[in-house]
Amino acid sequence: MSVRVPHDRLAAYCGQVFERAGVPPAVAATVADSLVYADLRGVESHGVVRTGIYLKRAAEGMIDPNAPVTLVRDDGCTALADGGNNFGAHVGAVALDLAMERAKRHGVCALGVRHSNHFGTGAFYVQRAVEQGLALIVLSNASQTMPPAGGVRPFLGTNPVAFGFPTGRPVPFVLDMATSLVARGKIIVAAKRGESIPLGWAVDKEGNPTTDAEAALDGAVLPLGGAKGSGLSMAIDILAGVLTGAGYGPTVNNMYDNWAEPQNVGHFFIAIDIGRFLPLADFTDRLGRFIDLMKAEPKVPGTPEILHAGEVEHRLEATRRRDGIELPDRVAEDLIALGQTYDVAWIQ
């Protein structure tokens, strides 16, 4: 069973719950928007299902919702920010604004972030950049949930990377992917629903392949493409963690298990002013023709259309903005319980 709710009311509800929990209004709104945006695009693993764990970490002092995001270094086209252990979505949004402003001024900006937390989907940030005619690459590390290729126990995070480019069309090019075969959050959602997972997604704690979501959460998700995904995850960790002074590998603390230390997640934003290379209209025209050439390619039998990265999510977002977001009963029940805790009435 499930509950369908309008996306704007869901964002307002979650934002109000965060506020009643002591989160400043602007921070609460950004975090809620980030969670609902993930649900709109079908990335339920990063959606409102995370509301409870975010609030619990703040209540336990593992997140400081009042901390400012500060610049440790600012050399124009490069910068380093300290998130002060605030909510990751807020830290990411502030860092993005800093990176975009500097890219417009200098042509490009590479901005690292340390002392942050889980920041949601990379698409949340690249979407904002492409709306301003910028290209954006976003990297983030995460706590260890994935073995290196050939390993058994978790050592690397499912460290995501996202690319965003404006196309001059309603649908931008947005590639947002984890370096694991599947985002661990999808396994969390499956466990909440009492569902099994496909064979090949994960292994149990002994390193055996499993379809049991709970056993997978005790074990590890597998790298995308074996050694390739493992290597890419480590490269992301070098930029987002080692270079920034954030945690890396097993020193990024798990938000579900570690209640003694902040996560110290690291991010890395690369913002590019397209106009420094080509007039934006020329770029989008060339990219549009590239997309058209791809779509005209011969299709595998049974494939109605060739899609570029971001199209599936864009269409789903349009549908859910119109029809509402369908929440599994268990997720809705958890949200209702949180609302009762903080005296916020459920969506009517």
CSV table of C-alpha atoms in Angstrom, one decimal:
chain,number,residue,atom,x,y,z
A,1,MET,CA,0.0,0.0,0.0
A,2,SER,CA,1.1,3.6,-0.5
A,3,VAL,CA,0.0,7.2,0.2
A,4,ARG,CA,0.1,9.8,-2.6
A,5,VAL,CA,0.8,13.4,-1.6
A,6,PRO,CA,1.4,16.7,-3.5
A,7,HIS,CA,5.1,17.4,-3.7
A,8,ASP,CA,4.9,21.0,-2.5
A,9,ARG,CA,2.9,20.0,0.5
A,10,LEU,CA,5.4,17.3,1.3
A,11,ALA,CA,8.3,19.7,1.1
A,12,ALA,CA,6.4,22.2,3.3
A,13,TYR,CA,5.6,19.5,5.9
A,14,CYS,CA,9.2,18.2,6.1
A,15,GLY,CA,10.5,21.7,6.2
A,16,GLN,CA,8.1,22.5,9.1
A,17,VAL,CA,9.2,19.3,11.0
A,18,PHE,CA,12.9,20.4,10.6
A,19,GLU,CA,12.1,23.9,11.9
A,20,ARG,CA,10.2,22.5,14.9
A,21,ALA,CA,13.2,20.4,15.6
A,22,GLY,CA,15.3,23.6,15.9
A,23,VAL,CA,16.7,23.9,12.4
A,24,PRO,CA,16.8,27.5,11.0
A,25,PRO,CA,14.1,28.1,8.4
A,26,ALA,CA,16.4,28.6,5.5
A,27,VAL,CA,18.4,25.5,6.3
A,28,ALA,CA,15.2,23.5,6.9
A,29,ALA,CA,13.7,24.6,3.5
A,30,THR,CA,16.9,23.6,1.6
A,31,VAL,CA,17.1,20.2,3.3
A,32,ALA,CA,13.4,19.5,2.7
A,33,ASP,CA,13.6,20.6,-0.9
A,34,SER,CA,16.6,18.3,-1.5
A,35,LEU,CA,14.8,15.3,-0.1
A,36,VAL,CA,11.6,15.9,-2.0
A,37,TYR,CA,13.6,16.6,-5.2
A,38,ALA,CA,15.1,13.1,-5.0
A,39,ASP,CA,11.6,11.6,-4.7
A,40,LEU,CA,10.3,13.6,-7.6
A,41,ARG,CA,13.1,12.2,-9.8
A,42,GLY,CA,12.5,8.6,-8.6
A,43,VAL,CA,15.6,8.4,-6.4
A,44,GLU,CA,13.6,7.4,-3.3
A,45,SER,CA,16.7,6.1,-1.6
A,46,HIS,CA,17.8,9.8,-1.1
A,47,GLY,CA,14.3,11.2,-0.6
A,48,VAL,CA,12.1,11.8,2.5
A,49,VAL,CA,12.9,8.3,3.8
A,50,ARG,CA,16.1,10.0,5.1
A,51,THR,CA,14.2,12.6,7.2
A,52,GLY,CA,14.2,10.6,10.4
A,53,ILE,CA,18.0,9.8,10.3
A,54,TYR,CA,18.8,13.4,9.5
A,55,LEU,CA,16.7,14.6,12.5
A,56,LYS,CA,18.2,12.0,14.8
A,57,ARG,CA,21.7,13.0,14.0
A,58,ALA,CA,20.9,16.6,14.7
A,59,ALA,CA,19.2,15.7,18.0
A,60,GLU,CA,22.3,13.6,19.0
A,61,GLY,CA,24.7,16.5,18.2
A,62,MET,CA,26.1,14.8,15.1
A,63,ILE,CA,24.9,17.7,12.9
A,64,ASP,CA,25.0,21.4,13.8
A,65,PRO,CA,22.2,23.1,11.9
A,66,ASN,CA,23.3,26.5,13.1
A,67,ALA,CA,26.9,26.3,11.9
A,68,PRO,CA,28.0,28.7,9.2
A,69,VAL,CA,29.7,27.5,6.0
A,70,THR,CA,33.0,29.3,5.9
A,71,LEU,CA,35.7,29.8,3.3
A,72,VAL,CA,39.1,28.4,4.5
A,73,ARG,CA,40.8,29.5,1.3
A,74,ASP,CA,39.7,31.6,-1.6
A,75,ASP,CA,42.0,32.0,-4.6
A,76,GLY,CA,39.3,32.9,-7.0
A,77,CYS,CA,39.2,30.0,-9.4
A,78,THR,CA,40.0,27.6,-6.5
A,79,ALA,CA,38.5,27.6,-3.0
A,80,LEU,CA,38.1,25.4,0.0
A,81,ALA,CA,35.0,25.6,2.2
A,82,ASP,CA,34.3,24.2,5.7
A,83,GLY,CA,30.7,23.1,6.2
A,84,GLY,CA,30.9,23.4,10.0
A,85,ASN,CA,29.1,20.0,10.2
A,86,ASN,CA,25.8,21.5,9.1
A,87,PHE,CA,23.3,19.5,7.0
A,88,GLY,CA,24.9,18.3,3.8
A,89,ALA,CA,22.2,19.8,1.5
A,90,HIS,CA,22.7,23.2,3.1
A,91,VAL,CA,26.5,23.0,2.9
A,92,GLY,CA,26.2,21.8,-0.7
A,93,ALA,CA,23.8,24.6,-1.7
A,94,VAL,CA,26.1,27.3,-0.2
A,95,ALA,CA,29.2,25.7,-1.8
A,96,LEU,CA,27.4,25.6,-5.1
A,97,ASP,CA,26.5,29.3,-4.9
A,98,LEU,CA,30.2,30.1,-4.1
A,99,ALA,CA,31.4,28.0,-7.0
A,100,MET,CA,29.0,29.4,-9.5
A,101,GLU,CA,29.7,33.0,-8.6
A,102,ARG,CA,33.5,32.4,-9.0
A,103,ALA,CA,33.0,30.5,-12.2
A,104,LYS,CA,31.1,33.5,-13.7
A,105,ARG,CA,33.9,35.8,-12.6
A,106,HIS,CA,36.9,33.6,-13.5
A,107,GLY,CA,35.6,31.2,-16.1
A,108,VAL,CA,36.0,28.1,-13.9
A,109,CYS,CA,36.0,27.3,-10.2
A,110,ALA,CA,37.1,24.1,-8.4
A,111,LEU,CA,35.8,24.2,-4.9
A,112,GLY,CA,36.4,21.6,-2.2
A,113,VAL,CA,34.3,21.1,0.9
A,114,ARG,CA,35.1,19.4,4.2
A,115,HIS,CA,33.2,18.8,7.4
A,116,SER,CA,29.9,18.2,5.7
A,117,ASN,CA,27.2,15.4,5.8
A,118,HIS,CA,25.2,13.3,3.4
A,119,PHE,CA,24.1,15.9,0.8
A,120,GLY,CA,21.4,14.1,-1.2
A,121,THR,CA,21.5,13.7,-4.9
A,122,GLY,CA,24.1,15.3,-7.2
A,123,ALA,CA,21.3,16.2,-9.6
A,124,PHE,CA,19.9,18.7,-7.0
A,125,TYR,CA,23.0,20.8,-7.6
A,126,VAL,CA,23.7,20.3,-11.3
A,127,GLN,CA,20.1,21.2,-12.1
A,128,ARG,CA,20.6,24.6,-10.4
A,129,ALA,CA,23.8,25.2,-12.3
A,130,VAL,CA,22.4,24.4,-15.8
A,131,GLU,CA,19.5,26.8,-15.2
A,132,GLN,CA,22.2,29.5,-15.0
A,133,GLY,CA,23.9,28.4,-18.2
A,134,LEU,CA,26.8,26.7,-16.4
A,135,ALA,CA,28.3,23.2,-16.7
A,136,LEU,CA,28.8,21.5,-13.4
A,137,ILE,CA,30.6,18.4,-12.1
A,138,VAL,CA,29.9,17.4,-8.5
A,139,LEU,CA,31.7,14.7,-6.5
A,140,SER,CA,31.1,13.5,-3.0
A,141,ASN,CA,32.4,10.7,-0.8
A,142,ALA,CA,30.4,8.6,1.6
A,143,SER,CA,30.9,6.2,4.4
A,144,GLN,CA,32.3,2.7,3.6
A,145,THR,CA,29.7,0.4,2.2
A,146,MET,CA,31.6,-1.2,-0.7
A,147,PRO,CA,34.6,-3.4,-0.9
A,148,PRO,CA,37.5,-2.6,-3.2
A,149,ALA,CA,37.6,-5.0,-6.2
A,150,GLY,CA,38.6,-8.3,-4.9
A,151,GLY,CA,37.9,-7.4,-1.3
A,152,VAL,CA,35.1,-8.7,1.0
A,153,ARG,CA,34.4,-6.1,3.7
A,154,PRO,CA,33.3,-2.5,3.1
A,155,PHE,CA,36.2,0.0,2.7
A,156,LEU,CA,35.0,2.5,0.0
A,157,GLY,CA,31.9,4.6,-0.2
A,158,THR,CA,29.5,4.4,-3.1
A,159,ASN,CA,31.0,7.8,-3.9
A,160,PRO,CA,28.7,9.5,-6.4
A,161,VAL,CA,29.6,11.8,-9.4
A,162,ALA,CA,27.1,14.0,-11.3
A,163,PHE,CA,27.5,16.0,-14.5
A,164,GLY,CA,25.1,18.7,-15.7
A,165,PHE,CA,25.0,20.5,-19.1
A,166,PRO,CA,22.4,22.9,-20.5
A,167,THR,CA,21.0,21.7,-23.8
A,168,GLY,CA,18.9,24.7,-24.7
A,169,ARG,CA,15.9,22.4,-24.5
A,170,PRO,CA,13.4,21.6,-21.7
A,171,VAL,CA,15.5,18.6,-20.6
A,172,PRO,CA,19.2,19.2,-19.6
A,173,PHE,CA,21.8,16.5,-19.7
A,174,VAL,CA,22.1,15.3,-16.1
A,175,LEU,CA,24.1,12.2,-15.3
A,176,ASP,CA,24.0,11.4,-11.6
A,177,MET,CA,25.4,8.0,-10.6
A,178,ALA,CA,27.0,6.1,-7.7
A,179,THR,CA,30.1,4.1,-8.2
A,180,SER,CA,28.5,1.0,-6.9
A,181,LEU,CA,26.3,-1.3,-9.0
A,182,VAL,CA,23.4,0.3,-7.2
A,183,ALA,CA,23.0,3.0,-4.6
A,184,ARG,CA,23.0,1.5,-1.1
A,185,GLY,CA,19.9,3.7,-0.4
A,186,LYS,CA,17.9,1.4,-2.8
A,187,ILE,CA,18.8,-1.5,-0.6
A,188,ILE,CA,17.7,0.5,2.5
A,189,VAL,CA,14.3,1.2,0.8
A,190,ALA,CA,14.0,-2.5,-0.2
A,191,ALA,CA,14.6,-3.5,3.5
A,192,LYS,CA,12.0,-1.0,4.7
A,193,ARG,CA,9.5,-2.5,2.2
A,194,GLY,CA,10.4,-6.1,3.1
A,195,GLU,CA,11.4,-6.8,-0.5
A,196,SER,CA,14.3,-8.8,-1.9
A,197,ILE,CA,17.0,-7.4,-4.1
A,198,PRO,CA,18.4,-8.6,-7.4
A,199,LEU,CA,21.2,-11.1,-7.2
A,200,GLY,CA,24.5,-9.3,-8.0
A,201,TRP,CA,23.8,-6.1,-6.2
A,202,ALA,CA,25.5,-7.0,-2.9
A,203,VAL,CA,27.1,-9.6,-0.7
A,204,ASP,CA,26.5,-10.6,2.9
A,205,LYS,CA,29.1,-10.1,5.6
A,206,GLU,CA,30.9,-13.3,4.6
A,207,GLY,CA,31.2,-12.1,1.0
A,208,ASN,CA,28.5,-14.4,-0.4
A,209,PRO,CA,26.1,-13.1,-3.0
A,210,THR,CA,22.6,-12.4,-1.5
A,211,THR,CA,19.1,-11.3,-2.4
A,212,ASP,CA,18.3,-10.5,1.2
A,213,ALA,CA,18.2,-6.8,1.7
A,214,GLU,CA,18.9,-7.0,5.4
A,215,ALA,CA,21.8,-9.3,4.8
A,216,ALA,CA,23.1,-6.9,2.2
A,217,LEU,CA,23.0,-4.0,4.6
A,218,ASP,CA,25.1,-6.1,7.0
A,219,GLY,CA,27.5,-6.9,4.1
A,220,ALA,CA,28.5,-4.7,1.2
A,221,VAL,CA,27.2,-3.4,-2.1
A,222,LEU,CA,29.4,-4.2,-5.1
A,223,PRO,CA,31.4,-1.8,-7.3
A,224,LEU,CA,30.1,-0.8,-10.7
A,225,GLY,CA,32.1,-2.7,-13.3
A,226,GLY,CA,34.4,-4.4,-10.8
A,227,ALA,CA,37.8,-2.8,-10.7
A,228,LYS,CA,36.6,0.2,-12.8
A,229,GLY,CA,34.0,1.2,-10.3
A,230,SER,CA,36.4,0.6,-7.4
A,231,GLY,CA,39.0,2.8,-9.0
A,232,LEU,CA,36.5,5.5,-9.8
A,233,SER,CA,35.2,5.5,-6.3
A,234,MET,CA,38.8,5.9,-4.9
A,235,ALA,CA,39.6,8.7,-7.4
A,236,ILE,CA,36.4,10.6,-6.2
A,237,ASP,CA,37.5,10.1,-2.6
A,238,ILE,CA,41.0,11.5,-3.4
A,239,LEU,CA,39.4,14.8,-4.7
A,240,ALA,CA,36.5,15.0,-2.2
A,241,GLY,CA,38.2,13.6,0.8
A,242,VAL,CA,42.0,13.5,0.7
A,243,LEU,CA,42.5,16.8,-1.1
A,244,THR,CA,39.9,18.8,1.0
A,245,GLY,CA,40.9,17.5,4.5
A,246,ALA,CA,37.6,15.7,4.9
A,247,GLY,CA,37.3,12.0,5.8
A,248,TYR,CA,38.2,9.4,3.2
A,249,GLY,CA,37.6,5.7,2.8
A,250,PRO,CA,36.9,4.1,6.2
A,251,THR,CA,37.4,7.5,8.0
A,252,VAL,CA,34.1,8.9,6.7
A,253,ASN,CA,31.8,8.0,9.5
A,254,ASN,CA,28.6,6.1,9.0
A,255,MET,CA,25.5,8.2,9.7
A,256,TYR,CA,23.5,5.1,10.8
A,257,ASP,CA,26.1,3.4,13.0
A,258,ASN,CA,28.5,6.1,14.4
A,259,TRP,CA,26.9,8.2,17.2
A,260,ALA,CA,30.1,9.4,18.7
A,261,GLU,CA,31.6,11.4,15.8
A,262,PRO,CA,30.3,13.6,12.9
A,263,GLN,CA,30.5,12.1,9.4
A,264,ASN,CA,33.1,14.6,7.9
A,265,VAL,CA,31.9,14.0,4.4
A,266,GLY,CA,33.8,15.8,1.6
A,267,HIS,CA,32.5,17.3,-1.7
A,268,PHE,CA,34.1,18.7,-4.8
A,269,PHE,CA,32.4,21.1,-7.2
A,270,ILE,CA,33.8,22.1,-10.6
A,271,ALA,CA,31.7,24.9,-12.2
A,272,ILE,CA,32.4,26.0,-15.7
A,273,ASP,CA,31.3,29.1,-17.5
A,274,ILE,CA,30.5,27.7,-20.9
A,275,GLY,CA,30.6,31.1,-22.5
A,276,ARG,CA,34.4,31.3,-22.0
A,277,PHE,CA,34.7,28.5,-24.5
A,278,LEU,CA,31.8,29.0,-26.9
A,279,PRO,CA,28.8,31.3,-26.9
A,280,LEU,CA,26.2,29.5,-24.9
A,281,ALA,CA,23.8,29.3,-27.9
A,282,ASP,CA,26.5,27.7,-30.0
A,283,PHE,CA,27.2,25.2,-27.3
A,284,THR,CA,23.6,24.2,-26.8
A,285,ASP,CA,23.1,24.0,-30.6
A,286,ARG,CA,26.1,21.6,-31.0
A,287,LEU,CA,24.9,19.6,-28.0
A,288,GLY,CA,21.4,19.5,-29.4
A,289,ARG,CA,22.7,18.1,-32.7
A,290,PHE,CA,24.8,15.5,-30.8
A,291,ILE,CA,21.7,14.4,-28.9
A,292,ASP,CA,19.7,14.2,-32.1
A,293,LEU,CA,22.4,12.1,-33.8
A,294,MET,CA,22.4,9.7,-30.8
A,295,LYS,CA,18.6,9.4,-30.9
A,296,ALA,CA,18.6,8.6,-34.6
A,297,GLU,CA,20.9,5.6,-34.0
A,298,PRO,CA,19.5,2.1,-34.7
A,299,LYS,CA,17.6,0.7,-31.7
A,300,VAL,CA,17.7,-2.7,-30.1
A,301,PRO,CA,14.5,-4.6,-30.9
A,302,GLY,CA,11.8,-3.7,-28.3
A,303,THR,CA,13.5,-0.3,-27.5
A,304,PRO,CA,11.0,2.5,-28.3
A,305,GLU,CA,13.4,5.4,-27.9
A,306,ILE,CA,17.1,6.1,-27.1
A,307,LEU,CA,17.3,8.5,-24.2
A,308,HIS,CA,20.1,10.7,-22.9
A,309,ALA,CA,21.1,10.9,-19.2
A,310,GLY,CA,18.4,12.8,-17.2
A,311,GLU,CA,15.4,12.2,-19.5
A,312,VAL,CA,13.8,9.4,-17.6
A,313,GLU,CA,14.1,11.4,-14.3
A,314,HIS,CA,12.8,14.6,-16.0
A,315,ARG,CA,9.7,12.8,-17.3
A,316,LEU,CA,9.1,11.2,-13.9
A,317,GLU,CA,9.5,14.5,-12.2
A,318,ALA,CA,6.9,16.1,-14.5
A,319,THR,CA,4.5,13.3,-13.7
A,320,ARG,CA,5.0,13.5,-10.0
A,321,ARG,CA,4.8,17.3,-9.9
A,322,ARG,CA,1.4,16.9,-11.5
A,323,ASP,CA,0.1,13.8,-9.8
A,324,GLY,CA,1.9,13.8,-6.5
A,325,ILE,CA,4.5,11.6,-4.9
A,326,GLU,CA,3.6,8.0,-3.9
A,327,LEU,CA,5.0,7.2,-0.5
A,328,PRO,CA,5.2,3.6,0.8
A,329,ASP,CA,3.0,3.2,3.9
A,330,ARG,CA,6.0,2.6,6.1
A,331,VAL,CA,7.7,5.8,4.9
A,332,ALA,CA,4.4,7.8,5.4
A,333,GLU,CA,3.9,6.3,8.9
A,334,ASP,CA,7.5,7.3,9.8
A,335,LEU,CA,6.9,10.9,8.6
A,336,ILE,CA,3.5,11.1,10.4
A,337,ALA,CA,5.2,9.9,13.6
A,338,LEU,CA,7.9,12.5,13.3
A,339,GLY,CA,5.2,15.2,12.8
A,340,GLN,CA,3.5,14.0,16.0
A,341,THR,CA,6.8,14.3,17.8
A,342,TYR,CA,7.2,17.9,16.7
A,343,ASP,CA,3.5,18.8,16.7
A,344,VAL,CA,3.2,19.2,13.0
A,345,ALA,CA,-0.1,18.1,11.4
A,346,TRP,CA,0.1,15.6,8.5
A,347,ILE,CA,-0.7,16.6,5.0
A,348,GLN,CA,-4.5,16.8,4.4
